[in-house]
Amino acid sequence: MNKTNLVLSTLALAAVGGRAVAQTANAGAEDQRPNILYIMCDDHAMQCISAYGSAISKLAPTPNIDRLAQRGMLFNNCFVENSLSAPSRACLITGQYSHQNGQRQLLEGIDATQPFFSEMLHDAGYETAIVGKWHLMTEPKGFDYYHVLDDQGKYYNPMFCSTGHYGEYKQEMGYATTLVTEHSIDFLEHRDKSKPFLLMVHHKAPHRNWFPDVKNIGKYADVNFPLPSTFWDDYSTRGAAAHTQKMSIADDMEMVQDLKVIELYDKNDPASRLSYTSLRAELDRMTPDQRKAWDNYYMPRNYKFLMGNLTGKALAVWKYQNYIRDYMATIASVDESVGQLLDYLEKNNLDKNTIVVYTSDQGFYMGEHGWFDKRFMYEESMHTPLIISYPGHVKEGSKCNQLVQNIDFAPTFLNLAGVKQTKKMTGRSLVPLFAGNAVKNWRKDLYYHYYDYPTFHLVRKHDGVRTERYKLIHFYGKGEKEDAAQNKYQMIPGTRENRVFNWLSSGNYFQNDGPVNYYELYDLQADPTELNNIYGKPGTEKITRQLMKTLVNYRKTLSVDEY
Ligand code: SGN
Ligand code: CA
């Protein structure tokens, strides 16, 4: 039996034995169970990791994340179930789909009475910690140590609250990515070293509005990033949702808050006032030195831009370039953080027995289809990066093409710890994939469901299935207020969902969207960029029938209650 198989059998046995095995293993210094270092970014598109080889990443490489990929396995087909932060984090922590864990939309939702894998690992003898963006509206559960950001978190001099003081946020001076890394290393230094650890490092970066650290501002000022081939997509083959979204770089990316052209602030325009408030939320927290570095780059850049009087396509391209430049400069700190964490493991002889995971809470549009943000079941948003290294157990420099999903993380970590997953956990352990061999009976399709409408970016509700080759999507909903009425929290006064809804309504954000109820079908082999919706086209009858059956089956077996 080779080393990988030996370990896999041990893990399988441990999983079968469940908690009894875990408790024996927990008895003392002999605990050989792996440490778990889970690093997750917020909105890190796989197009922006050079290990995945895309055009953008070639011009702004991520050497440390690539180093992790060289040590481990690069997953080419990792997807989320619901492409949005809190829902994705709820899938991660519970191993369940959104309608099962309650977190369908961005704000309220998670059913905190469900077991979190963190508490199961804690009970099984792990020292558990989370640092950074938590974003679920409940106290982090199952952690010996937490040090989490306020809501989405801020980039400059952000607020954190810590174990036992949930909600008591205190400001810390510095840049979010650096602070999250420092607190993570601090946990590693001071943990109970007789136990294996679970450390979840959840960066705020590279979330909107893409504020780089002082030292990286302007890092890619002279780089011209290639436009994605679908940048000028006119959605001509698609239904209403692709036309009515508000996530277009040309039309919806804001000059003030997103592109930082502060000079365009117009105090007489309510939309501009909102945009300015959002920019000021970061600018006002900066120290004079941070602000100076900021002005040194953005002021001359903005002056040149304003002198150019760009309009139409030239303006859209300028927005794209400056969006990618800031985003990639923000990623530079994330990459550095990954390097520091890997160095720490190596220097402290922890690298051999630590499984390291790098992923994002979802994918992101980097100009594909003309968009930023996520939410849609289309590839760039549903697809998320995943790299796993576990020396001696996961094949070095390998790739995995199996369909995996964010509900699989909890079962994987429990499996590694020798703890049986609960019956309610829908995901499955990824451990059998680690050896790099074909796994019999691995899933052949995935279920996706997005609920967060009507709110920011106005992406309509949809669910669907994706196989290796095809994708069937069903867009549904009555439109605006009628959809809001169906959502659990949006119409309940005092909830955050309700406050956001009222705020967007007052700003005329909604646009009288009508009811939708239609399907789209993509052949990802013939049309990997999803420009050609072939639903209802001659020749697609058989595959449509098959996919429809799969979709109906998911809805039925998972007791999905709206679609
Ligand atoms: C904020 C952003 C949106 C983003 C959501 C969700 N607007 O509302 O652009 O889609 O977060 O992001 S901002 O003006 O506040 O930046 S998520 O990553 O938390 O799901
Ligand atoms: Ca996110």
Coordinates of C-alpha atoms and ligand atoms in Angstrom, one line a residue:
M1 CA 0.0 0.0 0.0
N2 CA 1.5 3.3 -1.0
K3 CA 1.6 6.3 1.4
T4 CA -1.4 8.0 -0.2
N5 CA -3.6 4.9 0.0
L6 CA -2.5 4.2 3.5
V7 CA -3.5 7.6 4.6
L8 CA -6.8 7.4 2.7
S9 CA -7.7 4.1 4.3
T10 CA -6.8 5.6 7.7
L11 CA -9.0 8.5 7.0
A12 CA -11.8 6.3 5.8
L13 CA -11.6 4.2 8.9
A14 CA -11.6 7.2 11.0
A15 CA -14.6 8.6 9.3
V16 CA -16.5 5.3 9.8
G17 CA -15.5 5.2 13.5
G18 CA -16.7 8.8 13.8
R19 CA -16.4 10.6 17.0
A20 CA -15.1 7.6 19.0
V21 CA -12.0 7.5 16.8
A22 CA -11.7 11.2 17.0
Q23 CA -11.8 11.2 20.8
T24 CA -9.1 8.5 21.0
A25 CA -6.9 10.4 18.6
N26 CA -7.6 13.5 20.8
A27 CA -6.0 11.8 23.8
G28 CA -2.7 13.6 23.8
A29 CA 0.5 14.4 22.0
E30 CA 0.1 11.4 19.6
D31 CA -2.7 13.1 17.8
Q32 CA -1.7 12.7 14.1
R33 CA -4.7 14.3 12.6
P34 CA -3.8 17.0 10.1
N35 CA -4.0 20.7 10.9
I36 CA -6.3 22.6 8.6
L37 CA -5.4 26.0 7.2
Y38 CA -8.3 27.3 5.1
I39 CA -7.7 30.6 3.3
M40 CA -10.6 32.2 1.6
C41 CA -10.7 35.5 -0.2
D42 CA -13.8 37.6 -1.0
D43 CA -14.5 37.8 -4.7
H44 CA -11.2 36.4 -6.0
A45 CA -11.8 35.3 -9.6
M46 CA -9.9 32.3 -10.8
Q47 CA -9.1 34.4 -13.9
C48 CA -6.8 36.3 -11.6
I49 CA -4.6 33.4 -10.3
S50 CA -1.7 32.7 -12.5
A51 CA -1.8 29.0 -11.7
Y52 CA -5.0 28.9 -13.8
G53 CA -3.1 30.5 -16.7
S54 CA -5.5 33.2 -17.8
A55 CA -4.5 36.3 -19.8
I56 CA -5.0 38.8 -17.0
S57 CA -3.0 36.7 -14.5
K58 CA 0.0 36.5 -16.9
L59 CA 0.4 40.3 -16.6
A60 CA -0.1 40.3 -12.8
P61 CA 1.0 36.9 -11.5
T62 CA 0.3 35.4 -8.1
P63 CA 3.6 33.5 -7.3
N64 CA 2.7 32.4 -3.8
I65 CA -0.7 31.0 -4.6
D66 CA 1.0 29.3 -7.6
R67 CA 3.5 27.9 -5.1
L68 CA 0.6 26.3 -3.2
A69 CA -0.7 24.8 -6.5
Q70 CA 2.8 23.4 -7.2
R71 CA 2.7 21.6 -3.9
G72 CA -0.8 20.4 -4.3
M73 CA -3.9 20.0 -6.5
L74 CA -5.5 22.6 -8.7
F75 CA -9.3 22.0 -9.0
N76 CA -10.6 23.1 -12.4
N77 CA -14.2 22.6 -11.6
C78 CA -15.1 24.0 -8.2
F79 CA -18.4 25.8 -8.0
V80 CA -20.6 27.5 -5.4
E81 CA -24.2 26.8 -5.0
N82 CA -25.3 30.5 -4.6
S83 CA -22.8 33.0 -5.8
L84 CA -22.9 35.5 -2.9
S85 CA -20.8 36.0 0.2
A86 CA -23.0 35.1 3.2
P87 CA -24.8 32.3 1.4
S88 CA -21.5 30.9 0.3
R89 CA -20.1 31.1 3.8
A90 CA -23.2 29.4 5.2
C91 CA -22.7 26.5 2.7
L92 CA -19.1 26.3 3.8
I93 CA -19.8 26.2 7.6
T94 CA -22.9 23.9 7.4
G95 CA -22.1 21.7 4.4
Q96 CA -25.7 22.4 3.3
Y97 CA -27.4 24.3 0.4
S98 CA -28.9 27.7 1.0
H99 CA -32.5 26.6 1.5
Q100 CA -31.3 24.1 4.0
N101 CA -29.1 26.4 6.1
G102 CA -31.5 29.4 5.8
Q103 CA -29.0 31.9 4.3
R104 CA -30.6 32.6 0.9
Q105 CA -29.9 36.3 0.7
L106 CA -26.9 38.5 1.6
L107 CA -27.9 39.6 5.2
E108 CA -30.2 37.7 7.6
G109 CA -30.7 34.0 7.3
I110 CA -28.4 31.4 8.7
D111 CA -30.0 28.9 11.0
A112 CA -27.4 28.9 13.7
T113 CA -29.0 25.9 15.5
Q114 CA -27.6 23.7 12.7
P115 CA -24.2 22.2 13.6
F116 CA -21.3 24.2 12.2
F117 CA -18.3 22.0 11.2
S118 CA -16.1 24.3 13.3
E119 CA -17.9 23.2 16.5
M120 CA -17.8 19.6 15.5
L121 CA -14.0 19.9 15.0
H122 CA -13.7 21.8 18.3
D123 CA -15.6 19.0 20.1
A124 CA -13.4 16.4 18.5
G125 CA -10.3 18.1 20.0
Y126 CA -9.2 20.6 17.4
E127 CA -8.1 24.1 18.4
T128 CA -10.3 26.3 16.2
A129 CA -9.9 29.9 15.0
I130 CA -11.3 32.3 12.4
V131 CA -9.8 35.6 11.4
G132 CA -11.2 38.2 9.0
K133 CA -14.5 38.4 7.2
W134 CA -17.2 36.3 8.9
H135 CA -20.3 38.1 7.5
L136 CA -22.9 35.9 9.0
M137 CA -25.3 37.6 11.3
T138 CA -24.6 35.4 14.3
E139 CA -21.6 35.0 16.6
P140 CA -18.9 32.8 15.2
K141 CA -19.8 29.4 16.6
G142 CA -17.3 26.6 17.5
F143 CA -14.2 28.7 17.6
D144 CA -11.7 28.9 20.5
Y145 CA -10.5 32.2 19.0
Y146 CA -12.2 34.6 16.6
H147 CA -11.1 38.0 15.4
V148 CA -13.5 39.1 12.8
L149 CA -14.2 42.2 10.8
D150 CA -17.3 44.3 11.1
D151 CA -19.7 43.2 8.3
Q152 CA -17.9 43.4 4.9
G153 CA -14.9 45.0 6.7
K154 CA -12.9 48.0 5.5
Y155 CA -9.6 48.0 3.8
Y156 CA -7.9 50.8 5.8
N157 CA -7.7 50.8 9.6
P158 CA -10.7 48.4 9.9
M159 CA -12.8 47.4 12.9
F160 CA -12.5 43.9 14.5
C161 CA -14.2 42.2 17.4
S162 CA -12.7 39.3 19.2
T163 CA -13.6 36.1 21.2
G164 CA -16.2 36.7 23.9
H165 CA -16.8 40.3 22.7
Y166 CA -19.0 39.7 19.7
G167 CA -20.2 43.0 18.3
E168 CA -17.8 45.2 20.3
Y169 CA -15.8 46.4 17.4
K170 CA -12.5 48.2 17.8
Q171 CA -10.4 50.0 15.2
E172 CA -7.0 48.7 14.3
M173 CA -4.4 50.7 12.4
G174 CA -3.1 49.2 9.2
Y175 CA -4.3 47.5 6.0
A176 CA -6.9 44.7 6.3
T177 CA -5.0 42.0 4.4
T178 CA -1.9 42.6 6.5
L179 CA -3.8 42.7 9.8
V180 CA -5.7 39.5 9.0
T181 CA -2.4 37.8 8.2
E182 CA -0.8 39.1 11.4
H183 CA -3.6 38.0 13.6
S184 CA -3.6 34.6 11.9
I185 CA 0.1 34.1 12.6
D186 CA -0.4 35.3 16.1
F187 CA -3.0 32.5 16.6
L188 CA -0.6 30.0 15.3
E189 CA 2.1 31.2 17.7
H190 CA -0.1 31.1 20.8
R191 CA -2.4 28.1 20.1
D192 CA -2.5 25.0 22.3
K193 CA 0.2 23.1 20.5
S194 CA -0.9 19.7 21.9
K195 CA -3.9 19.9 19.6
P196 CA -4.3 19.9 15.8
F197 CA -5.7 23.2 14.6
L198 CA -8.3 24.6 12.3
L199 CA -7.5 28.1 11.1
M200 CA -9.8 29.9 8.8
V201 CA -8.2 33.0 7.2
H202 CA -10.9 35.0 5.5
H203 CA -9.6 38.0 3.7
K204 CA -11.7 41.0 3.0
A205 CA -9.8 41.5 -0.2
P206 CA -10.4 41.8 -3.2
H207 CA -14.0 42.9 -2.5
R208 CA -15.4 46.1 -4.1
N209 CA -14.2 48.9 -4.1
W210 CA -10.8 47.4 -4.6
F211 CA -8.5 49.5 -2.4
P212 CA -4.9 48.4 -2.7
D213 CA -2.4 48.8 0.2
V214 CA -0.4 52.0 0.1
K215 CA 2.7 50.1 -1.2
N216 CA 0.8 48.6 -4.1
I217 CA -1.2 51.6 -5.2
G218 CA -0.4 52.1 -8.9
K219 CA 1.5 48.8 -9.1
Y220 CA -0.1 48.0 -12.5
A221 CA -0.5 51.7 -13.6
D222 CA 1.3 51.0 -16.9
V223 CA -0.1 47.6 -17.7
N224 CA -2.8 47.3 -20.3
F225 CA -4.9 44.2 -19.6
P226 CA -6.4 42.4 -22.5
L227 CA -10.2 42.8 -22.9
P228 CA -12.1 39.6 -22.5
S229 CA -13.4 38.3 -25.8
T230 CA -17.0 38.7 -24.4
F231 CA -16.5 42.3 -23.2
W232 CA -19.0 43.7 -25.7
D233 CA -21.6 40.9 -25.3
D234 CA -25.0 42.2 -26.3
Y235 CA -26.9 39.2 -24.7
S236 CA -28.8 38.8 -27.9
T237 CA -29.4 35.1 -27.3
R238 CA -30.5 35.4 -23.7
G239 CA -33.6 36.2 -21.8
A240 CA -34.5 39.3 -19.8
A241 CA -32.2 38.8 -16.7
A242 CA -29.0 39.4 -18.6
H243 CA -30.4 42.6 -20.0
T244 CA -31.9 44.1 -16.8
Q245 CA -29.0 43.4 -14.4
K246 CA -27.0 46.3 -13.0
M247 CA -23.5 45.1 -13.0
S248 CA -22.2 46.4 -16.2
I249 CA -18.8 48.1 -16.2
A250 CA -19.9 50.6 -18.8
D251 CA -23.2 51.5 -17.2
D252 CA -23.2 50.6 -13.5
M253 CA -19.6 50.8 -12.3
E254 CA -19.5 54.1 -10.5
M255 CA -17.0 56.8 -11.4
V256 CA -16.7 58.1 -7.8
Q257 CA -16.8 55.0 -5.5
D258 CA -15.4 52.4 -7.9
L259 CA -13.1 54.3 -10.2
K260 CA -12.1 56.8 -7.5
V261 CA -12.5 59.9 -9.7
I262 CA -13.5 61.9 -6.7
E263 CA -13.5 65.1 -8.9
L264 CA -16.7 63.9 -10.5
Y265 CA -18.7 64.0 -7.3
D266 CA -21.8 66.1 -7.8
K267 CA -23.5 67.0 -4.5
N268 CA -26.8 67.8 -6.3
D269 CA -27.1 64.3 -7.7
P270 CA -28.5 61.8 -5.1
A271 CA -26.8 58.8 -6.9
S272 CA -23.5 60.7 -6.8
R273 CA -24.0 61.5 -3.2
L274 CA -24.4 57.7 -2.4
S275 CA -21.3 56.9 -4.4
Y276 CA -19.3 59.6 -2.7
T277 CA -20.4 58.4 0.8
S278 CA -19.1 54.9 -0.1
L279 CA -15.8 56.3 -1.2
R280 CA -15.5 58.5 1.8
A281 CA -16.1 55.4 4.0
E282 CA -12.6 54.4 3.2
L283 CA -10.9 57.8 2.6
D284 CA -12.0 59.2 5.9
R285 CA -10.4 56.3 7.8
M286 CA -7.0 56.9 6.2
T287 CA -4.0 58.4 8.1
P288 CA -2.4 61.4 6.5
D289 CA 0.4 59.2 5.1
Q290 CA -2.1 56.7 3.7
R291 CA -4.0 59.6 2.1
K292 CA -0.9 61.1 0.7
A293 CA 0.1 57.9 -1.1
W294 CA -3.5 57.7 -2.4
D295 CA -3.5 61.3 -3.7
N296 CA -0.1 60.9 -5.3
Y297 CA -1.4 58.2 -7.6
Y298 CA -5.1 59.0 -8.1
M299 CA -4.9 62.8 -8.5
P300 CA -2.6 62.9 -11.6
R301 CA -4.3 59.9 -13.0
N302 CA -7.7 61.5 -12.6
Y303 CA -6.4 64.8 -14.1
K304 CA -5.2 63.0 -17.2
F305 CA -8.4 61.1 -17.5
L306 CA -10.6 64.2 -17.1
M307 CA -8.5 66.0 -19.8
G308 CA -9.2 63.1 -22.2
N309 CA -13.0 63.6 -22.2
L310 CA -13.6 60.0 -22.9
T311 CA -17.0 58.8 -23.9
G312 CA -18.7 55.6 -25.2
K313 CA -16.5 52.6 -25.8
A314 CA -13.2 54.4 -24.9
L315 CA -14.7 55.3 -21.5
A316 CA -15.8 51.7 -20.9
V317 CA -12.3 50.5 -21.7
W318 CA -10.7 53.1 -19.4
K319 CA -13.1 51.9 -16.6
Y320 CA -12.2 48.3 -17.3
Q321 CA -8.4 49.0 -17.3
N322 CA -8.5 50.9 -14.0
Y323 CA -10.8 48.4 -12.4
I324 CA -8.5 45.5 -13.2
R325 CA -5.4 47.6 -12.1
D326 CA -6.9 48.3 -8.7
Y327 CA -8.2 44.7 -8.3
M328 CA -4.9 43.1 -9.2
A329 CA -3.0 45.5 -6.9
T330 CA -5.3 44.5 -4.1
I331 CA -4.6 40.8 -4.9
A332 CA -0.8 41.5 -4.6
S333 CA -1.3 41.8 -0.8
V334 CA -3.4 38.6 -0.7
D335 CA -0.6 36.7 -2.6
E336 CA 2.0 38.1 -0.2
S337 CA -0.2 36.9 2.7
V338 CA -0.4 33.4 1.3
G339 CA 3.4 33.4 1.1
Q340 CA 3.8 34.5 4.7
L341 CA 1.5 31.8 5.9
L342 CA 3.2 29.1 3.9
D343 CA 6.6 30.3 5.2
Y344 CA 5.3 30.2 8.7
L345 CA 4.2 26.6 8.3
E346 CA 7.6 25.6 6.8
K347 CA 9.7 27.4 9.4
N348 CA 7.7 25.8 12.2
N349 CA 7.8 22.3 10.8
L350 CA 4.0 22.4 10.3
D351 CA 4.0 22.1 6.5
K352 CA 4.0 18.3 6.4
N353 CA 1.0 17.7 8.5
T354 CA -1.2 20.7 7.5
I355 CA -3.7 20.6 4.7
V356 CA -3.8 24.0 3.1
V357 CA -6.8 25.2 1.1
Y358 CA -7.0 28.3 -1.0
T359 CA -10.4 29.4 -2.4
S360 CA -12.8 32.3 -2.7
D361 CA -16.4 32.8 -1.5
Q362 CA -17.4 32.9 -5.2
G363 CA -16.1 33.8 -8.6
F364 CA -16.2 37.3 -10.1
Y365 CA -16.6 38.9 -13.5
M366 CA -13.4 40.6 -14.7
G367 CA -15.1 42.3 -17.6
E368 CA -16.5 39.0 -19.2
H369 CA -19.9 39.9 -20.7
G370 CA -19.0 43.5 -19.8
W371 CA -19.6 42.8 -16.1
F372 CA -18.2 43.1 -12.6
D373 CA -19.8 41.4 -9.5
K374 CA -21.1 37.8 -9.6
R375 CA -24.5 36.2 -8.6
F376 CA -25.3 34.7 -12.0
M377 CA -25.1 30.9 -12.7
Y378 CA -22.9 31.8 -15.7
E379 CA -19.4 30.4 -15.5
E380 CA -17.2 33.2 -14.1
S381 CA -19.5 33.7 -11.1
M382 CA -20.5 30.2 -10.3
H383 CA -16.9 28.9 -10.8
T384 CA -14.5 29.5 -7.9
P385 CA -10.8 28.8 -7.5
L386 CA -9.7 25.9 -5.4
I387 CA -6.2 24.7 -4.6
I388 CA -5.5 22.0 -1.9
S389 CA -2.1 21.0 -0.7
Y390 CA -1.4 18.2 1.8
P391 CA 2.1 16.9 1.3
G392 CA 2.3 13.1 0.9
H393 CA -1.5 12.8 0.6
V394 CA -2.5 15.1 -2.3
K395 CA -0.4 14.6 -5.4
E396 CA 2.0 17.4 -6.0
G397 CA 1.3 19.6 -9.0
S398 CA -1.8 17.7 -9.9
K399 CA -5.1 18.8 -11.4
C400 CA -8.6 17.6 -10.6
N401 CA -11.5 18.0 -13.2
Q402 CA -14.3 16.5 -11.1
L403 CA -17.3 18.6 -10.2
V404 CA -16.9 19.9 -6.6
Q405 CA -18.9 22.4 -4.7
N406 CA -18.6 24.6 -1.6
I407 CA -20.9 22.3 0.4
D408 CA -18.1 19.7 0.2
F409 CA -15.6 21.6 2.5
A410 CA -17.3 20.8 5.8
P411 CA -17.5 17.1 5.0
T412 CA -13.9 17.1 3.9
F413 CA -12.6 18.6 7.1
L414 CA -14.7 16.4 9.3
N415 CA -13.4 13.4 7.3
L416 CA -9.8 14.4 7.9
A417 CA -10.5 14.9 11.6
G418 CA -12.1 11.5 11.8
V419 CA -15.6 12.9 12.6
K420 CA -18.7 11.6 10.9
Q421 CA -20.6 14.2 9.0
T422 CA -24.2 14.7 10.1
K423 CA -27.1 13.3 8.0
K424 CA -28.2 16.8 7.2
M425 CA -24.9 17.7 5.5
T426 CA -25.5 17.4 1.8
G427 CA -22.0 17.9 0.6
R428 CA -19.4 15.0 0.3
S429 CA -15.8 14.7 1.4
L430 CA -13.2 15.5 -1.3
V431 CA -10.7 13.2 0.3
P432 CA -11.2 10.4 -2.2
L433 CA -10.2 12.8 -5.0
F434 CA -6.8 13.5 -3.3
A435 CA -5.0 10.6 -4.8
G436 CA -5.7 12.0 -8.3
N437 CA -7.3 8.8 -9.6
A438 CA -10.8 8.4 -11.1
V439 CA -13.3 8.0 -8.3
K440 CA -16.3 5.7 -9.0
N441 CA -19.7 7.2 -8.4
W442 CA -18.5 10.8 -8.1
R443 CA -21.2 13.3 -8.8
K444 CA -22.0 14.0 -12.5
D445 CA -24.0 17.2 -11.9
L446 CA -24.4 20.2 -9.6
Y447 CA -27.4 22.2 -8.3
Y448 CA -27.3 26.0 -8.2
H449 CA -29.8 28.4 -6.7
Y450 CA -29.7 32.2 -6.5
Y451 CA -32.3 34.1 -4.4
D452 CA -31.1 37.6 -3.8
Y453 CA -33.5 39.8 -5.8
P454 CA -34.6 42.6 -5.7
T455 CA -31.4 44.2 -4.4
F456 CA -28.0 45.4 -5.5
H457 CA -27.2 44.6 -9.1
L458 CA -30.7 43.4 -9.8
V459 CA -29.9 39.8 -10.8
R460 CA -33.1 37.8 -11.1
K461 CA -33.8 34.7 -9.1
H462 CA -32.7 31.5 -10.8
D463 CA -31.9 27.8 -10.2
G464 CA -30.3 25.3 -12.5
V465 CA -28.1 22.3 -13.1
R466 CA -24.6 22.1 -14.5
T467 CA -23.0 18.9 -15.8
E468 CA -19.5 18.6 -17.2
R469 CA -20.7 19.7 -20.6
Y470 CA -24.1 21.4 -20.2
K471 CA -25.9 24.0 -18.1
L472 CA -29.6 24.5 -17.8
I473 CA -30.8 27.6 -16.0
H474 CA -34.4 28.6 -15.0
F475 CA -35.0 32.3 -14.3
Y476 CA -38.2 32.9 -12.3
G477 CA -40.0 35.5 -10.2
K478 CA -42.8 38.0 -10.4
G479 CA -40.5 41.0 -10.3
E480 CA -39.6 43.7 -7.7
K481 CA -42.0 44.1 -4.8
E482 CA -43.8 40.8 -5.4
D483 CA -40.5 39.0 -5.2
A484 CA -39.5 41.0 -2.1
A485 CA -42.7 39.9 -0.5
Q486 CA -41.8 36.3 -1.0
N487 CA -38.4 36.7 0.6
K488 CA -38.2 35.9 4.3
Y489 CA -36.7 39.1 5.7
Q490 CA -37.1 41.8 3.1
M491 CA -40.5 43.1 4.2
I492 CA -39.9 42.7 8.0
P493 CA -39.3 46.2 9.4
G494 CA -36.1 46.4 11.4
T495 CA -34.2 43.7 9.5
R496 CA -31.2 44.7 7.5
E497 CA -32.7 43.2 4.3
N498 CA -35.6 45.6 4.8
R499 CA -33.4 48.6 5.4
V500 CA -31.4 47.9 2.2
F501 CA -34.6 47.3 0.3
N502 CA -36.1 50.6 1.5
W503 CA -32.9 52.5 0.8
L504 CA -32.6 51.1 -2.8
S505 CA -36.3 51.8 -3.4
S506 CA -35.9 55.4 -2.2
G507 CA -33.0 55.9 -4.6
N508 CA -35.0 54.7 -7.6
Y509 CA -32.7 51.7 -8.0
F510 CA -35.4 49.4 -9.1
Q511 CA -36.6 49.7 -12.6
N512 CA -40.1 48.1 -12.9
D513 CA -38.8 44.6 -13.7
G514 CA -41.6 42.4 -14.9
P515 CA -42.3 38.7 -14.2
V516 CA -39.9 36.1 -15.7
N517 CA -40.2 32.4 -16.2
Y518 CA -37.9 31.0 -18.8
Y519 CA -35.0 28.7 -19.4
E520 CA -31.5 29.0 -20.9
L521 CA -29.3 26.1 -22.1
Y522 CA -25.6 26.2 -22.8
D523 CA -23.2 23.7 -24.4
L524 CA -20.0 24.5 -22.6
Q525 CA -18.0 22.3 -24.9
A526 CA -19.0 24.1 -28.1
D527 CA -19.5 27.5 -26.4
P528 CA -17.3 27.8 -23.3
T529 CA -17.9 31.6 -23.0
E530 CA -21.7 31.1 -22.9
L531 CA -22.6 33.4 -25.7
N532 CA -25.1 31.1 -27.4
N533 CA -28.2 30.1 -25.5
I534 CA -29.5 27.1 -27.3
Y535 CA -32.6 26.4 -25.3
G536 CA -35.5 25.4 -27.6
K537 CA -33.1 25.0 -30.6
P538 CA -33.6 22.0 -32.9
G539 CA -31.4 19.1 -31.9
T540 CA -31.4 20.0 -28.2
E541 CA -34.6 18.1 -27.3
K542 CA -32.9 15.0 -25.8
I543 CA -30.4 16.8 -23.7
T544 CA -33.0 19.3 -22.5
R545 CA -35.2 16.4 -21.4
Q546 CA -32.3 14.8 -19.5
L547 CA -31.2 18.0 -17.8
M548 CA -34.8 18.9 -16.9
K549 CA -35.2 15.5 -15.3
T550 CA -32.0 16.1 -13.3
L551 CA -33.2 19.6 -12.2
V552 CA -36.7 18.3 -11.2
N553 CA -35.0 15.5 -9.3
Y554 CA -32.8 17.9 -7.3
R555 CA -35.8 20.1 -6.5
K556 CA -37.7 17.1 -5.3
T557 CA -35.1 15.3 -3.3
L558 CA -33.8 18.5 -1.7
S559 CA -37.3 19.8 -1.0
V560 CA -36.6 23.1 -2.8
D561 CA -39.5 25.3 -2.0
E562 CA -39.4 28.0 -4.7
Y563 CA -38.4 28.1 -8.4
Ligands
SGN1 C1 -21.9 45.2 -1.5 C2 -21.4 45.7 -2.8 C3 -22.0 45.0 -3.9 C4 -21.9 43.5 -3.7 C5 -22.4 43.1 -2.4 C6 -22.3 41.7 -2.0 N1 -21.6 47.1 -3.0 O1 -23.3 45.6 -1.4 O2 -21.4 45.3 -5.1 O3 -22.5 42.7 -4.7 O4 -21.7 43.8 -1.4 O5 -20.9 41.3 -2.0 S1 -20.7 48.2 -2.2 O6 -21.0 49.5 -2.8 O7 -21.0 48.2 -0.8 O8 -19.3 47.8 -2.4 S2 -20.5 40.0 -1.2 O9 -19.2 39.6 -1.6 O10 -20.6 40.3 0.2 O11 -21.4 38.9 -1.6
CA2 CA -17.9 37.7 -2.0

